[in-house]
Amino acid sequence: MTYTIFVQRKWQTTLSTISEFSIPGTDIRGYFLECPGPDTITADLKKRIPEGSYSLVWHTSNKFSKHSPLPQLYNAQVPLSRWILIHPGNEPSDTEGCLLPGRVKLFDRVEVSKTVYDRIKSFMLSKGINNFKVIITSHYVDGNR
């Protein structure tokens, strides 16, 4: 069985992009905070990844050793070397291009990140990360809140 994490970008500022996400068939949902636009496949620019469908693998990281392994996104256009990870964090300074989950959305910030991350990771561990994909779309709403 394939599990899809649907991510819809809705709010953007000069500092961040915030999306709503859900995993159908579960009660796992919340927000992702990521870098501001524009979208790019180039690493180290602190910008959003392109919309699209992504596969996932586990990534071991010294930087995030207490959370390793971490889910890492990739596809034909966005290589593993772009280092798109899902990991805990709350504000734009916590990411260099990754997705930071949270339960509460504030202005340029998400809260309760570690709890949501732990739920996502636990579910992926139980079902096998190769059975997951992430689909990112955008439908921006007026206003940043």
PDB file of C-alpha atoms in Angstrom:
ATOM      1  CA  MET A   1       0.000   0.000   0.000  1.00  0.00           C
ATOM      2  CA  THR A   2       1.233   3.492  -0.842  1.00  0.00           C
ATOM      3  CA  TYR A   3       0.718   6.338   1.607  1.00  0.00           C
ATOM      4  CA  THR A   4       0.681   9.867   0.248  1.00  0.00           C
ATOM      5  CA  ILE A   5       1.523  12.963   2.222  1.00  0.00           C
ATOM      6  CA  PHE A   6      -0.422  15.739   0.525  1.00  0.00           C
ATOM      7  CA  VAL A   7       1.197  19.142   0.987  1.00  0.00           C
ATOM      8  CA  GLN A   8      -0.565  22.302  -0.171  1.00  0.00           C
ATOM      9  CA  ARG A   9       1.354  25.540   0.107  1.00  0.00           C
ATOM     10  CA  LYS A  10      -0.952  28.325   1.233  1.00  0.00           C
ATOM     11  CA  TRP A  11       0.960  31.167   2.861  1.00  0.00           C
ATOM     12  CA  GLN A  12       4.193  32.870   1.856  1.00  0.00           C
ATOM     13  CA  THR A  13       6.210  35.822   3.086  1.00  0.00           C
ATOM     14  CA  THR A  14       9.709  37.044   2.347  1.00  0.00           C
ATOM     15  CA  LEU A  15      10.941  34.748   5.159  1.00  0.00           C
ATOM     16  CA  SER A  16       8.944  31.524   4.775  1.00  0.00           C
ATOM     17  CA  THR A  17       6.367  29.384   3.044  1.00  0.00           C
ATOM     18  CA  ILE A  18       3.778  27.507   5.120  1.00  0.00           C
ATOM     19  CA  SER A  19       1.718  24.584   3.852  1.00  0.00           C
ATOM     20  CA  GLU A  20      -1.065  22.409   5.198  1.00  0.00           C
ATOM     21  CA  PHE A  21      -0.370  18.674   5.048  1.00  0.00           C
ATOM     22  CA  SER A  22      -2.299  15.485   5.687  1.00  0.00           C
ATOM     23  CA  ILE A  23      -1.884  11.737   5.330  1.00  0.00           C
ATOM     24  CA  PRO A  24      -5.280  10.356   4.216  1.00  0.00           C
ATOM     25  CA  GLY A  25      -6.552   7.416   6.263  1.00  0.00           C
ATOM     26  CA  THR A  26      -4.803   8.728   9.377  1.00  0.00           C
ATOM     27  CA  ASP A  27      -5.253  11.605  11.783  1.00  0.00           C
ATOM     28  CA  ILE A  28      -1.749  12.862  10.971  1.00  0.00           C
ATOM     29  CA  ARG A  29      -2.029  16.417   9.702  1.00  0.00           C
ATOM     30  CA  GLY A  30      -0.626  19.831  10.364  1.00  0.00           C
ATOM     31  CA  TYR A  31       1.628  22.385   8.746  1.00  0.00           C
ATOM     32  CA  PHE A  32       5.039  22.438   7.094  1.00  0.00           C
ATOM     33  CA  LEU A  33       7.262  25.488   7.278  1.00  0.00           C
ATOM     34  CA  GLU A  34       9.893  25.792   4.574  1.00  0.00           C
ATOM     35  CA  CYS A  35      12.058  28.430   2.943  1.00  0.00           C
ATOM     36  CA  PRO A  36      10.544  31.262   0.914  1.00  0.00           C
ATOM     37  CA  GLY A  37      10.274  31.141  -2.860  1.00  0.00           C
ATOM     38  CA  PRO A  38      11.028  30.958  -5.590  1.00  0.00           C
ATOM     39  CA  ASP A  39      11.187  27.192  -6.130  1.00  0.00           C
ATOM     40  CA  THR A  40      14.612  25.845  -7.081  1.00  0.00           C
ATOM     41  CA  ILE A  41      16.392  22.532  -7.575  1.00  0.00           C
ATOM     42  CA  THR A  42      19.713  24.147  -6.635  1.00  0.00           C
ATOM     43  CA  ALA A  43      21.058  23.329  -3.178  1.00  0.00           C
ATOM     44  CA  ASP A  44      22.275  25.836  -0.571  1.00  0.00           C
ATOM     45  CA  LEU A  45      20.114  28.771  -1.708  1.00  0.00           C
ATOM     46  CA  LYS A  46      17.632  28.579   1.206  1.00  0.00           C
ATOM     47  CA  LYS A  47      14.707  28.475  -1.239  1.00  0.00           C
ATOM     48  CA  ARG A  48      11.645  26.210  -1.709  1.00  0.00           C
ATOM     49  CA  ILE A  49      11.806  22.930  -3.545  1.00  0.00           C
ATOM     50  CA  PRO A  50       9.693  22.648  -6.717  1.00  0.00           C
ATOM     51  CA  GLU A  51       6.119  21.428  -6.649  1.00  0.00           C
ATOM     52  CA  GLY A  52       5.762  17.797  -7.634  1.00  0.00           C
ATOM     53  CA  SER A  53       5.739  14.197  -6.503  1.00  0.00           C
ATOM     54  CA  TYR A  54       8.609  12.956  -4.350  1.00  0.00           C
ATOM     55  CA  SER A  55       9.872   9.574  -3.208  1.00  0.00           C
ATOM     56  CA  LEU A  56      11.455   9.141   0.215  1.00  0.00           C
ATOM     57  CA  VAL A  57      14.466   7.369   1.708  1.00  0.00           C
ATOM     58  CA  TRP A  58      16.004   7.378   5.164  1.00  0.00           C
ATOM     59  CA  HIS A  59      18.931   9.760   5.704  1.00  0.00           C
ATOM     60  CA  THR A  60      21.364   9.570   8.610  1.00  0.00           C
ATOM     61  CA  SER A  61      22.590  12.966   9.711  1.00  0.00           C
ATOM     62  CA  ASN A  62      25.236  14.034  12.219  1.00  0.00           C
ATOM     63  CA  LYS A  63      23.606  17.470  12.369  1.00  0.00           C
ATOM     64  CA  PHE A  64      20.294  15.928  13.459  1.00  0.00           C
ATOM     65  CA  SER A  65      21.727  12.826  15.150  1.00  0.00           C
ATOM     66  CA  LYS A  66      19.062  12.670  17.880  1.00  0.00           C
ATOM     67  CA  HIS A  67      16.367  12.538  15.178  1.00  0.00           C
ATOM     68  CA  SER A  68      18.171  10.218  12.718  1.00  0.00           C
ATOM     69  CA  PRO A  69      17.283   8.590  10.520  1.00  0.00           C
ATOM     70  CA  LEU A  70      15.282  11.369   8.844  1.00  0.00           C
ATOM     71  CA  PRO A  71      12.935  11.170   5.850  1.00  0.00           C
ATOM     72  CA  GLN A  72      14.609  12.604   2.740  1.00  0.00           C
ATOM     73  CA  LEU A  73      12.723  13.664  -0.406  1.00  0.00           C
ATOM     74  CA  TYR A  74      13.918  13.299  -3.984  1.00  0.00           C
ATOM     75  CA  ASN A  75      12.658  12.903  -7.537  1.00  0.00           C
ATOM     76  CA  ALA A  76      14.025  13.009 -11.099  1.00  0.00           C
ATOM     77  CA  GLN A  77      14.458  16.801 -10.976  1.00  0.00           C
ATOM     78  CA  VAL A  78      15.449  17.185  -7.319  1.00  0.00           C
ATOM     79  CA  PRO A  79      18.365  14.871  -6.509  1.00  0.00           C
ATOM     80  CA  LEU A  80      19.266  13.447  -3.108  1.00  0.00           C
ATOM     81  CA  SER A  81      22.182  15.907  -3.078  1.00  0.00           C
ATOM     82  CA  ARG A  82      19.631  18.755  -2.636  1.00  0.00           C
ATOM     83  CA  TRP A  83      19.221  17.390   0.949  1.00  0.00           C
ATOM     84  CA  ILE A  84      15.467  17.947   1.406  1.00  0.00           C
ATOM     85  CA  LEU A  85      14.727  16.462   4.833  1.00  0.00           C
ATOM     86  CA  ILE A  86      11.722  16.400   7.118  1.00  0.00           C
ATOM     87  CA  HIS A  87      12.916  17.343  10.608  1.00  0.00           C
ATOM     88  CA  PRO A  88      11.750  19.261  13.684  1.00  0.00           C
ATOM     89  CA  GLY A  89      12.084  23.032  13.731  1.00  0.00           C
ATOM     90  CA  ASN A  90       9.965  26.090  14.346  1.00  0.00           C
ATOM     91  CA  GLU A  91      11.179  29.077  12.355  1.00  0.00           C
ATOM     92  CA  PRO A  92      12.912  30.008   9.090  1.00  0.00           C
ATOM     93  CA  SER A  93      16.362  29.981  10.715  1.00  0.00           C
ATOM     94  CA  ASP A  94      15.852  26.258  11.498  1.00  0.00           C
ATOM     95  CA  THR A  95      15.800  25.250   7.817  1.00  0.00           C
ATOM     96  CA  GLU A  96      18.081  25.516   4.819  1.00  0.00           C
ATOM     97  CA  GLY A  97      15.533  24.000   2.438  1.00  0.00           C
ATOM     98  CA  CYS A  98      13.853  21.274   4.488  1.00  0.00           C
ATOM     99  CA  LEU A  99      10.256  20.736   5.607  1.00  0.00           C
ATOM    100  CA  LEU A 100       9.560  21.497   9.280  1.00  0.00           C
ATOM    101  CA  PRO A 101       6.313  19.966  10.563  1.00  0.00           C
ATOM    102  CA  GLY A 102       4.109  21.575  13.182  1.00  0.00           C
ATOM    103  CA  ARG A 103       0.641  21.408  14.684  1.00  0.00           C
ATOM    104  CA  VAL A 104       0.148  25.167  15.160  1.00  0.00           C
ATOM    105  CA  LYS A 105       0.702  27.815  12.455  1.00  0.00           C
ATOM    106  CA  LEU A 106       1.821  31.276  13.432  1.00  0.00           C
ATOM    107  CA  PHE A 107       3.298  34.095  11.346  1.00  0.00           C
ATOM    108  CA  ASP A 108       6.561  32.696   9.822  1.00  0.00           C
ATOM    109  CA  ARG A 109       6.552  29.942  12.447  1.00  0.00           C
ATOM    110  CA  VAL A 110       5.132  26.526  13.362  1.00  0.00           C
ATOM    111  CA  GLU A 111       4.802  25.095  16.874  1.00  0.00           C
ATOM    112  CA  VAL A 112       4.679  21.570  18.403  1.00  0.00           C
ATOM    113  CA  SER A 113       7.164  20.462  15.732  1.00  0.00           C
ATOM    114  CA  LYS A 114       8.884  17.568  17.503  1.00  0.00           C
ATOM    115  CA  THR A 115       5.567  15.919  18.411  1.00  0.00           C
ATOM    116  CA  VAL A 116       4.310  16.060  14.814  1.00  0.00           C
ATOM    117  CA  TYR A 117       7.691  14.936  13.458  1.00  0.00           C
ATOM    118  CA  ASP A 118       7.724  11.956  15.835  1.00  0.00           C
ATOM    119  CA  ARG A 119       4.220  10.910  14.661  1.00  0.00           C
ATOM    120  CA  ILE A 120       5.218  11.121  10.993  1.00  0.00           C
ATOM    121  CA  LYS A 121       8.462   9.229  11.568  1.00  0.00           C
ATOM    122  CA  SER A 122       6.825   6.539  13.695  1.00  0.00           C
ATOM    123  CA  PHE A 123       4.171   5.956  11.022  1.00  0.00           C
ATOM    124  CA  MET A 124       6.836   5.758   8.294  1.00  0.00           C
ATOM    125  CA  LEU A 125       8.884   3.307  10.346  1.00  0.00           C
ATOM    126  CA  SER A 126       5.830   1.094  10.885  1.00  0.00           C
ATOM    127  CA  LYS A 127       4.761   1.067   7.207  1.00  0.00           C
ATOM    128  CA  GLY A 128       8.156   1.271   5.469  1.00  0.00           C
ATOM    129  CA  ILE A 129       9.439   4.522   4.009  1.00  0.00           C
ATOM    130  CA  ASN A 130       9.473   3.051   0.498  1.00  0.00           C
ATOM    131  CA  ASN A 131       5.653   2.949   0.753  1.00  0.00           C
ATOM    132  CA  PHE A 132       5.389   6.746   1.034  1.00  0.00           C
ATOM    133  CA  LYS A 133       5.374   9.610  -1.394  1.00  0.00           C
ATOM    134  CA  VAL A 134       4.971  13.350  -0.942  1.00  0.00           C
ATOM    135  CA  ILE A 135       2.941  15.468  -3.357  1.00  0.00           C
ATOM    136  CA  ILE A 136       3.494  19.229  -3.123  1.00  0.00           C
ATOM    137  CA  THR A 137       1.087  21.710  -4.722  1.00  0.00           C
ATOM    138  CA  SER A 138       0.421  25.401  -4.201  1.00  0.00           C
ATOM    139  CA  HIS A 139      -2.814  27.297  -3.684  1.00  0.00           C
ATOM    140  CA  TYR A 140      -1.919  30.546  -1.989  1.00  0.00           C
ATOM    141  CA  VAL A 141      -4.542  32.421  -0.021  1.00  0.00           C
ATOM    142  CA  ASP A 142      -4.729  36.165   0.553  1.00  0.00           C
ATOM    143  CA  GLY A 143      -3.079  37.198   3.773  1.00  0.00           C
ATOM    144  CA  ASN A 144      -0.205  35.603   5.621  1.00  0.00           C
ATOM    145  CA  ARG A 145      -2.124  34.196   8.561  1.00  0.00           C
TER     146      ARG A 145
END
